[in-house]
Structures are given as structure tokens and as C-alpha cells.
Tab-separated table of C-alpha atoms in Angstrom:
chain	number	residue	atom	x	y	z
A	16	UNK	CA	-11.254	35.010	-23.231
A	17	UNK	CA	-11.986	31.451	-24.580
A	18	UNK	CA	-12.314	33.007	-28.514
A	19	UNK	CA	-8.715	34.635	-27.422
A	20	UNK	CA	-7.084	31.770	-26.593
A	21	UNK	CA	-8.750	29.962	-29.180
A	22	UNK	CA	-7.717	32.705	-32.244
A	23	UNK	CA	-4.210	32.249	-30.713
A	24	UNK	CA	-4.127	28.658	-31.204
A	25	UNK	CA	-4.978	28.696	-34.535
A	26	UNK	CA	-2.560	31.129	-35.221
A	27	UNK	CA	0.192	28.535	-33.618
A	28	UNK	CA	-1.094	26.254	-35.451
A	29	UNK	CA	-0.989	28.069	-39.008
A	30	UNK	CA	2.714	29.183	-38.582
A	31	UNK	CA	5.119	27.398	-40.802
A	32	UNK	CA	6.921	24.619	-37.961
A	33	UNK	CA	11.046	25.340	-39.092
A	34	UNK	CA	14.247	24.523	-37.248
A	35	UNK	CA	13.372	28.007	-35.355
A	36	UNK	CA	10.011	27.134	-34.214
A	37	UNK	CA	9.459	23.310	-33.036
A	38	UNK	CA	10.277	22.371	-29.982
A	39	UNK	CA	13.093	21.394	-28.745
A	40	UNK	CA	15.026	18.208	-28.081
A	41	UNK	CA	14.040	17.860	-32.116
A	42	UNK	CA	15.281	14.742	-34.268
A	43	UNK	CA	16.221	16.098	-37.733
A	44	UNK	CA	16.516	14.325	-40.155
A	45	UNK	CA	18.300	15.967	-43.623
A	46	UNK	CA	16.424	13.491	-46.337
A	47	UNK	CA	18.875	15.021	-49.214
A	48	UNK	CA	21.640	13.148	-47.153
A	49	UNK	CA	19.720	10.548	-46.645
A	50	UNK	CA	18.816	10.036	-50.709
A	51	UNK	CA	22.325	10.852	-51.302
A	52	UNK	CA	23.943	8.423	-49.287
A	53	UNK	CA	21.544	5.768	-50.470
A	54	UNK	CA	22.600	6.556	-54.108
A	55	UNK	CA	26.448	6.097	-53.111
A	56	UNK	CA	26.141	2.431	-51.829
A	57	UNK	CA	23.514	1.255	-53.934
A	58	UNK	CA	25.802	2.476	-56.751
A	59	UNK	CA	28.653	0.733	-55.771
A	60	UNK	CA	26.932	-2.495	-54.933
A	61	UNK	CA	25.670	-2.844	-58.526
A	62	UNK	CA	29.652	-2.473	-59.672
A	63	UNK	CA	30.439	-5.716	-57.440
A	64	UNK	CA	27.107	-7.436	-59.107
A	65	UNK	CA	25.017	-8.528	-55.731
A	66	UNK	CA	21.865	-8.219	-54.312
A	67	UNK	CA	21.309	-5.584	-51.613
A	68	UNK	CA	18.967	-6.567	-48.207
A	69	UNK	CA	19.257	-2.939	-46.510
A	70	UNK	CA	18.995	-2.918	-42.519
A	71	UNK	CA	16.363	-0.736	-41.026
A	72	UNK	CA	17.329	-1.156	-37.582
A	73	UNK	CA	18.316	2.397	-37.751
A	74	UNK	CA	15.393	4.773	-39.413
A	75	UNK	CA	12.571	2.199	-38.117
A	76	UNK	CA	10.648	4.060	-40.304
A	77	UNK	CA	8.757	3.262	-43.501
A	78	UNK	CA	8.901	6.720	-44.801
A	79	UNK	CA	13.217	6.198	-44.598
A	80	UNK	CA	12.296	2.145	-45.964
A	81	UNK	CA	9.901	3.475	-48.982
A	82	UNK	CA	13.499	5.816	-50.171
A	83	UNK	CA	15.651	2.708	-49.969
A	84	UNK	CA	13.196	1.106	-52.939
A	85	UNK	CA	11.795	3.947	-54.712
A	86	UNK	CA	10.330	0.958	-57.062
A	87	UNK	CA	8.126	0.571	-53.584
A	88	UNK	CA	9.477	-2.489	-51.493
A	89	UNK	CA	12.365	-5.226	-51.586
A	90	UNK	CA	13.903	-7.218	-49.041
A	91	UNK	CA	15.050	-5.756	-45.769
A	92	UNK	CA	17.119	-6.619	-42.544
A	93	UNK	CA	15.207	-6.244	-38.826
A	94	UNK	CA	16.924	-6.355	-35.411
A	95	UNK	CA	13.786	-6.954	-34.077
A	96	UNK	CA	10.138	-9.295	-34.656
A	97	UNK	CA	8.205	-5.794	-33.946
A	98	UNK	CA	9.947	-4.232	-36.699
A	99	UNK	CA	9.658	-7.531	-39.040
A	100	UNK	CA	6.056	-6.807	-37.523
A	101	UNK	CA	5.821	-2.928	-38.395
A	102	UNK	CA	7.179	-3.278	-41.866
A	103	UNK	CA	5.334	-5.991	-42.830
A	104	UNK	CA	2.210	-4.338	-41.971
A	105	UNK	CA	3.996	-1.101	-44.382
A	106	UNK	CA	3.772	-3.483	-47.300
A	107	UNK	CA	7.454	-5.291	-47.346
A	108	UNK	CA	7.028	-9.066	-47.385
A	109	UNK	CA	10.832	-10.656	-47.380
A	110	UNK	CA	12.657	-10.210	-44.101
A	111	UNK	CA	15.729	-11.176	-42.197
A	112	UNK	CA	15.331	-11.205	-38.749
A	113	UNK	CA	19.065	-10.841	-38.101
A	114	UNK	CA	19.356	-11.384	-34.111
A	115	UNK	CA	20.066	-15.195	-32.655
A	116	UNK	CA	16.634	-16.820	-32.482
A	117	UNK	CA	15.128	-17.019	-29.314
A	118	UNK	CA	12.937	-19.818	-28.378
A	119	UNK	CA	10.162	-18.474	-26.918
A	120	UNK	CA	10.004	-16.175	-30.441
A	121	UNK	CA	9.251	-19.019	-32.534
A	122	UNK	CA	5.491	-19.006	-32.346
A	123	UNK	CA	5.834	-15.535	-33.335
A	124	UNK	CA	7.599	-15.487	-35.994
A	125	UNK	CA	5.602	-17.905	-37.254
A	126	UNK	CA	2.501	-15.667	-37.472
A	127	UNK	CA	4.443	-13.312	-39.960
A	128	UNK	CA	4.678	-16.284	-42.232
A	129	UNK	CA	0.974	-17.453	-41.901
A	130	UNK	CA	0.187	-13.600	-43.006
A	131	UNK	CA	2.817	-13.911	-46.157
A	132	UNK	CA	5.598	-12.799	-45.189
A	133	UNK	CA	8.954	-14.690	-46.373
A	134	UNK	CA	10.651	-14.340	-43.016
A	135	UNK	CA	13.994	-15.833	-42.423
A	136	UNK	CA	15.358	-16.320	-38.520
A	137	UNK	CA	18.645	-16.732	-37.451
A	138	UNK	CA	20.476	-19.669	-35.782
A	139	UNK	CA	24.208	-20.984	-34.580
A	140	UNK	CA	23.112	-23.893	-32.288
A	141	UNK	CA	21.688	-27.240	-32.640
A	142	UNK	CA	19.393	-26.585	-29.709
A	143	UNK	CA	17.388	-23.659	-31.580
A	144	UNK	CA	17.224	-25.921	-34.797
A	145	UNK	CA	15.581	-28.882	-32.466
A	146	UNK	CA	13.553	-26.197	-31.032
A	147	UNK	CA	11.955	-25.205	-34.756
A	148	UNK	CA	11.708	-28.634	-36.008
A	149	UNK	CA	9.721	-29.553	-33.031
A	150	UNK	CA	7.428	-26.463	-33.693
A	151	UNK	CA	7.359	-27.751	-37.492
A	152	UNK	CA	5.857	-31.143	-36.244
A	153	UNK	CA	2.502	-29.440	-36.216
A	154	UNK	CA	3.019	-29.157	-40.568
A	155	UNK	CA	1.578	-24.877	-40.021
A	156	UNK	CA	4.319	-23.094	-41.712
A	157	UNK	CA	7.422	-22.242	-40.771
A	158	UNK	CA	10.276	-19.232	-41.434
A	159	UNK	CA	13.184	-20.114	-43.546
A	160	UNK	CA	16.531	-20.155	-41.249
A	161	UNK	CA	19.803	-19.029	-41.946
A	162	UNK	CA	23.093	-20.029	-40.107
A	163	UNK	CA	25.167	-17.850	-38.452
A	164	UNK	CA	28.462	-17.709	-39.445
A	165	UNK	CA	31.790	-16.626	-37.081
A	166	UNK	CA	34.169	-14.431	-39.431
A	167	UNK	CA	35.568	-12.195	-36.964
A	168	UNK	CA	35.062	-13.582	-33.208
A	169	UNK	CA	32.924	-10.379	-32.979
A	170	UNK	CA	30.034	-12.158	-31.948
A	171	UNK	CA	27.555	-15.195	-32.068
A	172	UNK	CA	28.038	-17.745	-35.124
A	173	UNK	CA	30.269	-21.114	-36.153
A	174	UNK	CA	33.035	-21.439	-37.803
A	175	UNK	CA	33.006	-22.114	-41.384
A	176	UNK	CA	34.859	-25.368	-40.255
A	177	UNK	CA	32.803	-25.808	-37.323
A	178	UNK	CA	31.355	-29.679	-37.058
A	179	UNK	CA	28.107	-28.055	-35.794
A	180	UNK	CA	27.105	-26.330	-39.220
A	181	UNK	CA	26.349	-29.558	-40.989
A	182	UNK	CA	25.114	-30.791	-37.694
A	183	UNK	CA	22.909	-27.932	-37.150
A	184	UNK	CA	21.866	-28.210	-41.785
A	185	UNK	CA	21.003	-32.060	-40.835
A	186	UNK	CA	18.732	-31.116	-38.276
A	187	UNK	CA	17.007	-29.096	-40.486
A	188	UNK	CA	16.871	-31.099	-43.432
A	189	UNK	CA	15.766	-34.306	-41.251
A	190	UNK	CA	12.913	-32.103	-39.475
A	191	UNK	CA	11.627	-30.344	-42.829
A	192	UNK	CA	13.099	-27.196	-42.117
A	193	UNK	CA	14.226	-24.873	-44.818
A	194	UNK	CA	17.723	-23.898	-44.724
A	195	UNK	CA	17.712	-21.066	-46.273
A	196	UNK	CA	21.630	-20.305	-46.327
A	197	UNK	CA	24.258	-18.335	-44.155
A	198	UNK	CA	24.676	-14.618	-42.702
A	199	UNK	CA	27.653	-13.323	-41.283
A	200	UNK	CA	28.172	-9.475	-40.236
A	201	UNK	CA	31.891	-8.281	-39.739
A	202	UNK	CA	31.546	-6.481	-36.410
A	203	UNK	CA	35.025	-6.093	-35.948
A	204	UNK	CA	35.578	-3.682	-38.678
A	205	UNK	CA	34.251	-1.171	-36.488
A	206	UNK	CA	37.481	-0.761	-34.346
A	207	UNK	CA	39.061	0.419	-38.013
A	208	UNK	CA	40.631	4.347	-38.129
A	209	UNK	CA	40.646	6.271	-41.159
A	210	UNK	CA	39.617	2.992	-43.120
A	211	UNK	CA	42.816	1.218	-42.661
A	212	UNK	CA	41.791	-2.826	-42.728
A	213	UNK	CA	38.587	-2.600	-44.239
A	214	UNK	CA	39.297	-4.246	-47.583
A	215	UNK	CA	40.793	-6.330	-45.910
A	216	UNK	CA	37.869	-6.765	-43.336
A	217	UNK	CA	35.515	-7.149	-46.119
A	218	UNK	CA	36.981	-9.952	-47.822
A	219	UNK	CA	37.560	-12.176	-44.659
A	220	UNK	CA	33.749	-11.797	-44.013
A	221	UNK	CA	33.265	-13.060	-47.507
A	222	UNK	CA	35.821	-15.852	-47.621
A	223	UNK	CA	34.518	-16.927	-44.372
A	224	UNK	CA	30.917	-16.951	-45.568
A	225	UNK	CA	31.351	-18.649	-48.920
A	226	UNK	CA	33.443	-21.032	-46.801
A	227	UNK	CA	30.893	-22.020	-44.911
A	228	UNK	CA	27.952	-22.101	-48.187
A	229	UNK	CA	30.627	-24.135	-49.616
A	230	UNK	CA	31.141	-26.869	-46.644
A	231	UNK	CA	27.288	-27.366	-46.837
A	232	UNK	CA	27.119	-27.719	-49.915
A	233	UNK	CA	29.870	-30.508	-49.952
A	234	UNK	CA	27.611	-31.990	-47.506
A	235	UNK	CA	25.169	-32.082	-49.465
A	236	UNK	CA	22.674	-28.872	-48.511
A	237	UNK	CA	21.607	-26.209	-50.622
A	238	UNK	CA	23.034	-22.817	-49.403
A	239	UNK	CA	21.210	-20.263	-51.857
A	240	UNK	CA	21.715	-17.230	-49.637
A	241	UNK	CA	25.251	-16.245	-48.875
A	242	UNK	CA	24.735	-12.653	-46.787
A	243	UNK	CA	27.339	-10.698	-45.366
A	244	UNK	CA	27.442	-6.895	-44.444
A	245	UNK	CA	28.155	-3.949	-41.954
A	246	UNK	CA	28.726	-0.541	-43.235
A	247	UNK	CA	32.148	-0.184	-43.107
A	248	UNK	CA	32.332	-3.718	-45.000
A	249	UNK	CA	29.656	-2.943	-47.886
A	250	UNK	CA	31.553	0.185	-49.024
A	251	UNK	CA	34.749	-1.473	-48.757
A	252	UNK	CA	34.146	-4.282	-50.676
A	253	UNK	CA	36.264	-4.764	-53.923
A	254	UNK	CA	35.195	-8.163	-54.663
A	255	UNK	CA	31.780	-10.077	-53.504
A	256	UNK	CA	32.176	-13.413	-55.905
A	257	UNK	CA	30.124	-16.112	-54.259
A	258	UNK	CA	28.060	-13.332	-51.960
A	259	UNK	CA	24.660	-13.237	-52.970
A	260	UNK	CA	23.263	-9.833	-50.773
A	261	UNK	CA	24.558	-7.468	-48.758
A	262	UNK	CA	23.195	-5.888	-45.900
A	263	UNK	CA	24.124	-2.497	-44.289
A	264	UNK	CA	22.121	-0.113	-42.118
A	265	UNK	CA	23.622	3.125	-40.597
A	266	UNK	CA	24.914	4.109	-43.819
A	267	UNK	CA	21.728	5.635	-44.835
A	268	UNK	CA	22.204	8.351	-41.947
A	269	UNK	CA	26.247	7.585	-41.226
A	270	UNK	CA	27.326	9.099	-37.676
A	271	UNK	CA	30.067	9.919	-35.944
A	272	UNK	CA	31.531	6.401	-35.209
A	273	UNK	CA	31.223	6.015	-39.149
A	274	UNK	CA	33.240	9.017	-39.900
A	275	UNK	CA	35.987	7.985	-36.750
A	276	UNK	CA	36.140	4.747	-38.982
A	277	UNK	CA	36.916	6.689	-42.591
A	278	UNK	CA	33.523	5.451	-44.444
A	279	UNK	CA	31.999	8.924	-44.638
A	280	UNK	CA	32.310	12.462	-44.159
A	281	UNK	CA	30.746	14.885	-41.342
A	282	UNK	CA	28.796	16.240	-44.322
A	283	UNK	CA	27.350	12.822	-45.011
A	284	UNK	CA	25.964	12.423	-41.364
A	285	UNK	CA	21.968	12.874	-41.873
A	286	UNK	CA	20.729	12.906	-38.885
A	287	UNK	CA	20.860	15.646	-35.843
A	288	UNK	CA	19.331	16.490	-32.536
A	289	UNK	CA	18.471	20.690	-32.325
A	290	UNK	CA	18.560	21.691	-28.426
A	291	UNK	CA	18.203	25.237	-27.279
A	292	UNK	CA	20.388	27.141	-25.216
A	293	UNK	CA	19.470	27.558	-21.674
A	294	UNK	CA	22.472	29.045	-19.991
A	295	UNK	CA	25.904	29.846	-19.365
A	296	UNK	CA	28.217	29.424	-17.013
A	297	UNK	CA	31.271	31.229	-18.272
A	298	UNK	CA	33.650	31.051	-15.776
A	299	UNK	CA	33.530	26.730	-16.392
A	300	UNK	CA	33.862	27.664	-20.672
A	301	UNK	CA	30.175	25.891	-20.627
A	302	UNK	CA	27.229	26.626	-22.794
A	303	UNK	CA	23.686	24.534	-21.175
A	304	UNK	CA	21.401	23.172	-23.268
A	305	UNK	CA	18.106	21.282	-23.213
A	306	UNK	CA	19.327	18.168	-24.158
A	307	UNK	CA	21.009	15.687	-22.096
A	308	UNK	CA	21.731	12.071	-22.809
A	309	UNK	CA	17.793	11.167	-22.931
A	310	UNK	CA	18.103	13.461	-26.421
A	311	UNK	CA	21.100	12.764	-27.001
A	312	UNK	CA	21.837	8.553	-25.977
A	313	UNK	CA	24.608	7.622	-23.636
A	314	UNK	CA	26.406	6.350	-26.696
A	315	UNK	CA	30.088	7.650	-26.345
A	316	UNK	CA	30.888	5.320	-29.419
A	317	UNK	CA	33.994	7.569	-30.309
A	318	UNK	CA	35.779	7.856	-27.025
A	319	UNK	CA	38.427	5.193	-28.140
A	320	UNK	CA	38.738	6.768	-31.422
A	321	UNK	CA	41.738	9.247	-31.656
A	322	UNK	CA	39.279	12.141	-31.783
A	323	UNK	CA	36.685	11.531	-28.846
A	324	UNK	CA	33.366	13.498	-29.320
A	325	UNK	CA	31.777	13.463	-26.477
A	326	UNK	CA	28.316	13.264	-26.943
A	327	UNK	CA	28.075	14.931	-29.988
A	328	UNK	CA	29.600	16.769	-32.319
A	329	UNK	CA	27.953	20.497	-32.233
A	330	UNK	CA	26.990	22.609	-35.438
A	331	UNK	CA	25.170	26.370	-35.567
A	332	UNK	CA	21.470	25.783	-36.177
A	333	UNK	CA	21.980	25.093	-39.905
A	334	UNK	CA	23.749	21.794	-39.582
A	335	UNK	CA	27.353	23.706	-40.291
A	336	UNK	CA	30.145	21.843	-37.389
A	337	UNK	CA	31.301	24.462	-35.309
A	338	UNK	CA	35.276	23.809	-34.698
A	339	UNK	CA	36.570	21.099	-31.999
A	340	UNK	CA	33.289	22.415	-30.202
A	341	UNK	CA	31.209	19.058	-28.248
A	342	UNK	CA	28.938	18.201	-26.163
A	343	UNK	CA	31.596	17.339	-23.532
A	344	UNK	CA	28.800	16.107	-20.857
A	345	UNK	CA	25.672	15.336	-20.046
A	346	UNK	CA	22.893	14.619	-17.920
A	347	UNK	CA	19.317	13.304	-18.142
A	348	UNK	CA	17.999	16.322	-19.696
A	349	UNK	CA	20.786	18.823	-19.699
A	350	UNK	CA	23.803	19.219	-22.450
A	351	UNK	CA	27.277	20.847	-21.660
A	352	UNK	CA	28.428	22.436	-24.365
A	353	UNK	CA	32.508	22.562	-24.098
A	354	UNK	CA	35.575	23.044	-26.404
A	355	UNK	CA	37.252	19.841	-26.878
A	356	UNK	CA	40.011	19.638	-24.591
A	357	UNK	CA	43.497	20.158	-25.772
A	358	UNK	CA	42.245	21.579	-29.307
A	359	UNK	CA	42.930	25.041	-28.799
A	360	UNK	CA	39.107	25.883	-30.241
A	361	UNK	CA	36.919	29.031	-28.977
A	362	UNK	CA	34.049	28.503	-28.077
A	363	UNK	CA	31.300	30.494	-29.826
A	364	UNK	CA	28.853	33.088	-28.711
A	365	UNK	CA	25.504	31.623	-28.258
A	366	UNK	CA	23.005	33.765	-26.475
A	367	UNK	CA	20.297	32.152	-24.877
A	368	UNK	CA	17.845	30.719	-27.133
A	369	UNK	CA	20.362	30.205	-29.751
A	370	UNK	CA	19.708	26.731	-31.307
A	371	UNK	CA	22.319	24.122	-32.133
A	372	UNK	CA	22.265	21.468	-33.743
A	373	UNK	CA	24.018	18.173	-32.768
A	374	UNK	CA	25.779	15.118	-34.384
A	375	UNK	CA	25.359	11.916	-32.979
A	376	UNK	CA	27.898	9.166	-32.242
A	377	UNK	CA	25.867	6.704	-33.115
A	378	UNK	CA	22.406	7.392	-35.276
A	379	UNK	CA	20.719	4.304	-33.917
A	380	UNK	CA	21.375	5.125	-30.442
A	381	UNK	CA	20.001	8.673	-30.475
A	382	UNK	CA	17.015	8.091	-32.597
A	383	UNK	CA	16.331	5.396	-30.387
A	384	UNK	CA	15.543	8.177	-28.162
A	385	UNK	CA	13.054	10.041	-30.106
A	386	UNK	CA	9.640	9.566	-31.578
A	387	UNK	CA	9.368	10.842	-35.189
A	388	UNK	CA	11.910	12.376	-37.449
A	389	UNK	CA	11.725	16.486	-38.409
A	390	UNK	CA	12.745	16.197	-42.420
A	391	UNK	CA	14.848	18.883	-43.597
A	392	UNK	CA	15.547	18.735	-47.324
A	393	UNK	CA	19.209	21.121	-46.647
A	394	UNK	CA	17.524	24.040	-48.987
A	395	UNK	CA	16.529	25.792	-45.581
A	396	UNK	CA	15.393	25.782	-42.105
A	397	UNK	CA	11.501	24.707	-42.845
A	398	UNK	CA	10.288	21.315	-41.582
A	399	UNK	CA	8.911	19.853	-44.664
A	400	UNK	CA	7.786	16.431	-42.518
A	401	UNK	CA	6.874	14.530	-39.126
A	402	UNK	CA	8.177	10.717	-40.104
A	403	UNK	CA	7.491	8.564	-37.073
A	404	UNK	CA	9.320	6.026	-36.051
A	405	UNK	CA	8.601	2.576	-34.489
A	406	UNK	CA	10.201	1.222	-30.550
A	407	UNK	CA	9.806	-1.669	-28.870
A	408	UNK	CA	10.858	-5.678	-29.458
């Protein structure tokens, strides 16, 4: 019986893993959309003649990382000090940490730097620039900061003609701080539709941030990093003069909240949960699934955008969208499948164990929820890779 069981498992183990075979909740990941959308920004980037600091708050991955530099590493964007952490250890050695600094992080960021790592933290009050030069009275070494800069009122930062930027540069300077420069991130350009406003979203984050390397400069501070970016800003841009990087992150896998906003297709959109079907219950015009909003997030990014998507936008099992079709609700580990209401779509036939496969609102949301990525190259429905992916803070 053991040598049965045994055979068998081998057997399991020896069959090809495809989109038909691994278990389900899956995160797929389509690398040819991945590569392709690299290509597209990085090619219009090098039109506007500036650097490029990608975000990987999205993949968390070094496998996704390595295809940003296919020379091997460059510099990079974290949202958190365990991914400046995780990358670091992968080999990349010049980060942004691109969150507000908090105080109690301090001593760790400051362990990156004793291990090599050109790490540069974030800042927008005078209190967190006391905070680091009283760390830096010990002489160990320190992280580089950069100021925060307002150019929206989306979220933290001063204004370019804030008092407290020089303030916040003299503390620096007077505690042997390296400033490093300014950051800014247009967060309002994600309430765009259809890419209306987003030139002009893109150049009011630049104006603001050269504004604001400019008044410290007047003031007599050197401001050699001038970094701006979101997605819908970076491929937007028409002119960068005075920016010296850009940063983006979800454009590598795009989403639905991306395509709401006109900066990609649904073609473009990388990343994909497969669920199962479990059940019907025909008399509601539901399909069940296996997935609920622990696959799937409880990101409902699109439901002020004209077209709401529920949580998800559903495809057949080889990524192709089926027709106003969603996942209209969820719960923790269940998925209704519905036809968006008021489209007039049908519904299609999915017998139980059919697979689907399922768009995300918002790619760092749902693969938040997942441990490793299933690559998918688009040639067919083989797994060609397990990329895991790093959580925590």
C-alpha cells in the first residue's frame, strides 16, 4: 500500500504543473507582459533623457527586479525597510525608501548602510531631521535623506515654498546629514479617466519638484536628486527638464485601476488570479468560485470609475476577458461570478471545474495576498516558474 501511494506521488510529482493542474487560488503572472511593458516605459523615459529608479513595491520579487535591469541591478524604490532588506540581500545596493521616516526605523535603516547599501529615507518635518542628526552624533553612518515635496495635496510633503524645507536642509547640513535632494509622487493623477489631465498632472509634479531643488539651492544646499513619479505620471510625461529619475511601480504588471485611468490596455494587465468553479446557483445569474477576497484583495479600486469592476475583471482560463462578466462579490474564500449590471452581457457556461482567470483592480493589493508568482510566458497554459515573493514591514 505504502509503494502505491508512494508510485502515485511520484507520478504527481512528474506531471507537467499548467494553468489546468496547480491548485487553485493561483497568482499568474504572464512575464511576456511583464518584459513588454517594461520595454514601453523604459523606452519612453530614455526619449525625455532621465534616469529611471523603478518601484518594486508591487512584484516584491527579485526574479520581477532582475527583468527591470537585465544588465543585473540599478537603483530601485521600496515601500518598505524589509524590502530595502530583501533586495539588498538579492544584490541591489542603491535604494529609496519612499514612505515618511519613522523614528523608531532609524537604527534600522542604518544597518543597511553599515552593510553597503546607499539607502536614502524620506522626510517632511523638522522633528524627523532632529531625530537623525541626533542618531548621527554617534559619527556610525548614516542614510542619505530626501525631502518630501507637496505637488498635489495628495499626501505627506511641503510646499515648494514652504519655510520648513530650508528649515528642515539647515538641520541637516548643521547636524552632518546628507541631503540628498527631493521626491515627490503625484497621487492625485489617479482620480484621471481615459487619461484626461495627465500631462498636465505630470508637469505640475515636475514644476513643483524643481521648485523646490531650486529654493534650496538659492539657499544655498545642494539638491542633486530631483525624483518624481507614479505610473500614470511617468508615461505621461512630455517634458522632465530639471528631473533627474523617475520612479513608477505598477506599470510593470498595470491593473485595472490603470486601465480605468487610460495608461494601458486590458491586454497589458500581467498579472491574474485562476479560481475554479465550485457551483452555480442559476436562478441568482451566479457562477461560485474558490476565490474570495483573501485571493482576490478587498481592493474595489474601480468602483468610482465609470466602469466599476467589482472585484475583478473575469477571463476564460487563457487570460482572454469574457464580456461585462465580474466578480460582482465576494467573501473570505468564495467568488460570485455575475454579469455586470446594466450591461446587457450573458453570462457564460462554465461547468464545474471550469477555471477562470481573474484581473485585479489593483496588482499590489492582490499579490499582496499570495505567496509566489505562477509565470506564464502567453505561448500556452504550462507553468514555466514558482517566483516567490517577499511580505512583511
Amino acid at each position: 500500500m505504502l509503494m502505491t501511494e508512494a508510485a502515485a506521488l511520484d507520478a504527481e510529482l512528474a506531471t507537467p504543473v499548467s494553468l489546468e493542474t496547480v491548485a487553485t487560488p493561483a497568482l499568474i503572472l504572464d512575464v511576456t507582459k511583464v518584459d513588454r511593458n517594461i520595454a514601453r516605459l523604459r523606452a519612453h523615459l530614455a526619449k525625455l533623457g532621465t534616469g529611471f529608479r523603478p518601484h518594486v513595491k508591487t512584484s516584491k520579487s527579485i526574479e520581477v527586479a532582475r527583468r527591470l535591469f537585465p544588465e543585473g541591478t540599478g537603483p530601485i524604490t521600496v515601500s518598505t525597510l524589509a524590502e530595502a532588506e530583501y533586495f539588498a540581500e538579492g544584490g541591489f545596493e542603491d535604494i529609496t525608501y519612499a514612505v515618511g521616516l519613522s523614528l523608531d526605523r532609524i537604527a534600522r535603516a542604518r544597518k543597511l548602510v553599515t552593510k553597503g547599501v546607499r539607502l536614502s529615507v524620506l522626510v517632511d518635518t523638522l522633528e524627523q531631521a532632529q531625530a537623525l542628526v541626533a542618531a548621527a552624533g554617534d559619527g556610525g553612518p548614516m542614510p542619505a535623506v530626501l525631502i518630501e515635496i507637496d505637488c498635489d495635496g495628495h499626501r505627506g510633503g511641503v510646499l515648494p515654498d514652504d519655510p520648513d524645507l530650508v528649515a528642515i536642509a539647515d538641520v541637516l547640513r548643521n547636524g552632518r546629514v546628507e541631503l540628498a535632494g527631493v521626491l515627490t509622487h503625484a497621487g492625485e493623477s489617479y482620480n484621471a479617466r481615459g487619461g484626461a489631465g495627465l500631462p498636465e498632472a505630470a508637469e505640475g509634479e515636475r514644476a513643483a519638484a524643481v521648485a523646490a531643488a531650486e529654493a534650496l539651492r538659492a539657499a544655498g544646499h545642494a539638491s542633486p536628486v530631483v525624483s518624481v513619479g507614479s505610473t500614470p505620471t511617468a508615461h505621461f510625461a512630455q517634458d522632465l527638464t530639471g528631473v533627474t529619475e523617475v520612479r513608477a511601480g505598477v506599470f510593470s504588471f498595470f491593473d485595472l485601476v490603470m486601465h480605468g485611468i487610460g495608461v494601458c490596455s486590458l491586454d497589458d494587465i500581467a498579472a491574474s488570479v485562476l479560481l475554479t468553479v465550485i457551483g452555480h446557483r442559476q436562478e441568482k445569474g451566479w457562477i461560485l468560485t474558490d476565490g474570495g477576497w483573501m485571493a482576490l484583495s478587498r481592493d474595489r479600486g474601480t468602483q468610482r470609475h465609470p466602469v466599476d469592476q467589482g472585484y475583478g475583471l473575469v477571463c476564460d482560463i487563457d487570460g482572454n476577458p469574457f464580456s461585462d462578466v465580474i466578480v460582482e462579490d465576494a467573501s473570505q474564500e468564495h467568488g460570485i461570478i455575475k454579469v455586470r449590471p446594466g450591461s446587457g452581457g450573458v453570462l457564460p457556461k462554465l461547468a464545474i471545474g471550469s477555471r477562470v482567470r481573474v484581473l485585479p483592480n489593483h496588482a499590489c493589493a492582490t499579490c499582496a495576498q499570495h505567496e509566489a508568482y505562477n509565470v506564464v510566458d502567453g505561448t500556452g497554459r504550462a507553468i514555466i516558474g514558482n517566483w516567490p515573493r517577499m511580505r512583511g514591514w
